[in-house]
C-alpha positions as a Python dict, from the first residue, in 0.01 Angstrom:
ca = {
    (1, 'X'): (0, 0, 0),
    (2, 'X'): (349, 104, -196),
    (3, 'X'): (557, 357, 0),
    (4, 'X'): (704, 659, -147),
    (5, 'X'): (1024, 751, -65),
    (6, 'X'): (1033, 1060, 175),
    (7, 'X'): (1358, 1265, 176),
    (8, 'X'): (1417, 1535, 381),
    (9, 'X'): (1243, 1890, 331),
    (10, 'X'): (1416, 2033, 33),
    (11, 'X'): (1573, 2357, 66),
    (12, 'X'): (1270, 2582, 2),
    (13, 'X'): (1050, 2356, 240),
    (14, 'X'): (1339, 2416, 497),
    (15, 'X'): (1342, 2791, 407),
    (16, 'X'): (974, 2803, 482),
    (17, 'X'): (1008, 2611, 810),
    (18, 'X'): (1269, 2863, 951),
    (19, 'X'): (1078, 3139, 870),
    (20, 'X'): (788, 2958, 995),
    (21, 'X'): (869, 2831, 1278),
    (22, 'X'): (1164, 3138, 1395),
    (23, 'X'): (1355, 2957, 1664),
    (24, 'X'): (1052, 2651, 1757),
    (25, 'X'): (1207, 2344, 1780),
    (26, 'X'): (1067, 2032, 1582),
    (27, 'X'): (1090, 1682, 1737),
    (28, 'X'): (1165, 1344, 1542),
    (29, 'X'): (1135, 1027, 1629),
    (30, 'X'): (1490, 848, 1519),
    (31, 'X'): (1371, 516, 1472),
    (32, 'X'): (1667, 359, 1281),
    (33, 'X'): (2057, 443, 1206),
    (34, 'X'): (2261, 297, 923),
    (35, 'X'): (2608, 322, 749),
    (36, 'X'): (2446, 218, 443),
    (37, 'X'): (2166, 330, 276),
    (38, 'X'): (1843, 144, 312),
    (39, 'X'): (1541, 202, 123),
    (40, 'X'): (1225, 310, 302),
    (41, 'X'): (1053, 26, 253),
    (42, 'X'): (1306, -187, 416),
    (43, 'X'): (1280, -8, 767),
    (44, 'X'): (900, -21, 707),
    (45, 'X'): (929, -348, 674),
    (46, 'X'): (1163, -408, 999),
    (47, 'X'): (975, -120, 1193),
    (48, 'X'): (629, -216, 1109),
    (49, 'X'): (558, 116, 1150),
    (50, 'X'): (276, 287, 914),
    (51, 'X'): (404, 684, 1016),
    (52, 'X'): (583, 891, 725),
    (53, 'X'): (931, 810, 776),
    (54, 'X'): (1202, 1035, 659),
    (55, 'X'): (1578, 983, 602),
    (56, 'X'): (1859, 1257, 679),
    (57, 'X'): (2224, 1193, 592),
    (58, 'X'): (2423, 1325, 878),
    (59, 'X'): (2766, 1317, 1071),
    (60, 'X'): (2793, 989, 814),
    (61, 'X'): (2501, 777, 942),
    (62, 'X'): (2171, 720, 715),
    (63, 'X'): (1941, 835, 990),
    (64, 'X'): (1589, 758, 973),
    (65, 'X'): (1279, 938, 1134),
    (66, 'X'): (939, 938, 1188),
    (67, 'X'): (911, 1348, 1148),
    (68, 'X'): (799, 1626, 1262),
    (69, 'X'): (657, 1693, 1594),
    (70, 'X'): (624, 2056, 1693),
    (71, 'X'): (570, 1923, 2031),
    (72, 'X'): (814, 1704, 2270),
    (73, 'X'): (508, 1509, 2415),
    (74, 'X'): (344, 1422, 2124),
    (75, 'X'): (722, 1282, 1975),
    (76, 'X'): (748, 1075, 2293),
    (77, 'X'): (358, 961, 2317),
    (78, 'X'): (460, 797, 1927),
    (79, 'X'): (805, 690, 2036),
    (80, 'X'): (631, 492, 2369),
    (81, 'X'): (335, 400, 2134),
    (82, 'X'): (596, 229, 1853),
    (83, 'X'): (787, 51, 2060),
    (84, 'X'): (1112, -3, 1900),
    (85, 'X'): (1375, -40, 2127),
    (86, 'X'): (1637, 247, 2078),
    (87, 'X'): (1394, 451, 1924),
    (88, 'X'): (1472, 802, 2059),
    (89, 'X'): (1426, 1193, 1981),
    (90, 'X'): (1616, 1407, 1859),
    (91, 'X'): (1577, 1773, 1848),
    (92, 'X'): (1626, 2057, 1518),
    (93, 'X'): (1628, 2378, 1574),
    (94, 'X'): (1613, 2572, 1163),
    (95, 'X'): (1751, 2228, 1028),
    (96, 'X'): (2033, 2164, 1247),
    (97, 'X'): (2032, 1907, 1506),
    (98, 'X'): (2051, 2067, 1836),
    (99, 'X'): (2091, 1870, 2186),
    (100, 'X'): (1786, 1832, 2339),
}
């Protein structure tokens, strides 16, 4: 199966989640963190994980993520069910990263 690459919601698709979701937070599943870009495919192919993945450039880390989760349990059922050590969530509130 090829893999598209999956970048983060575009600015109208972000638009539309704020006013969507108001102040609900959404949940993603960090499964990977580089200085350098890597393509999709290669963390597919080192996660082995079939989920949408999804990469954010931020604080000046390539940050990858299986995304989003409207609910904390569900995020940490797939993080558990993955099992990639380090795998972790992390928390947005309207786009921005917020601490959990």
């Amino acid at each position: 199966h090829h893999q598209k690459r999956i970048h983060w919601p575009n600015r109208n698709a972000m638009e539309l989640l704020r006013t969507k979701q108001n102040t609900n937070p959404i949940y993603v599943v960090q499964v990977a963190a580089s200085r350098e870009p890597l393509s999709i495919k290669i963390v597919h192919d080192i996660i082995k994980v079939d989920y949408p993945l999804t990469m954010k450039f931020e604080d000046g880390w390539y940050k990858y993520y299986i995304s989003a989760f409207t609910s904390f349990s569900t995020a940490k059922e797939l993080a558990i069910k993955i099992g990639i050590k380090g795998a972790f969530i992390a928390t947005y509130r309207n786009g921005i990263r917020v601490k959990p």
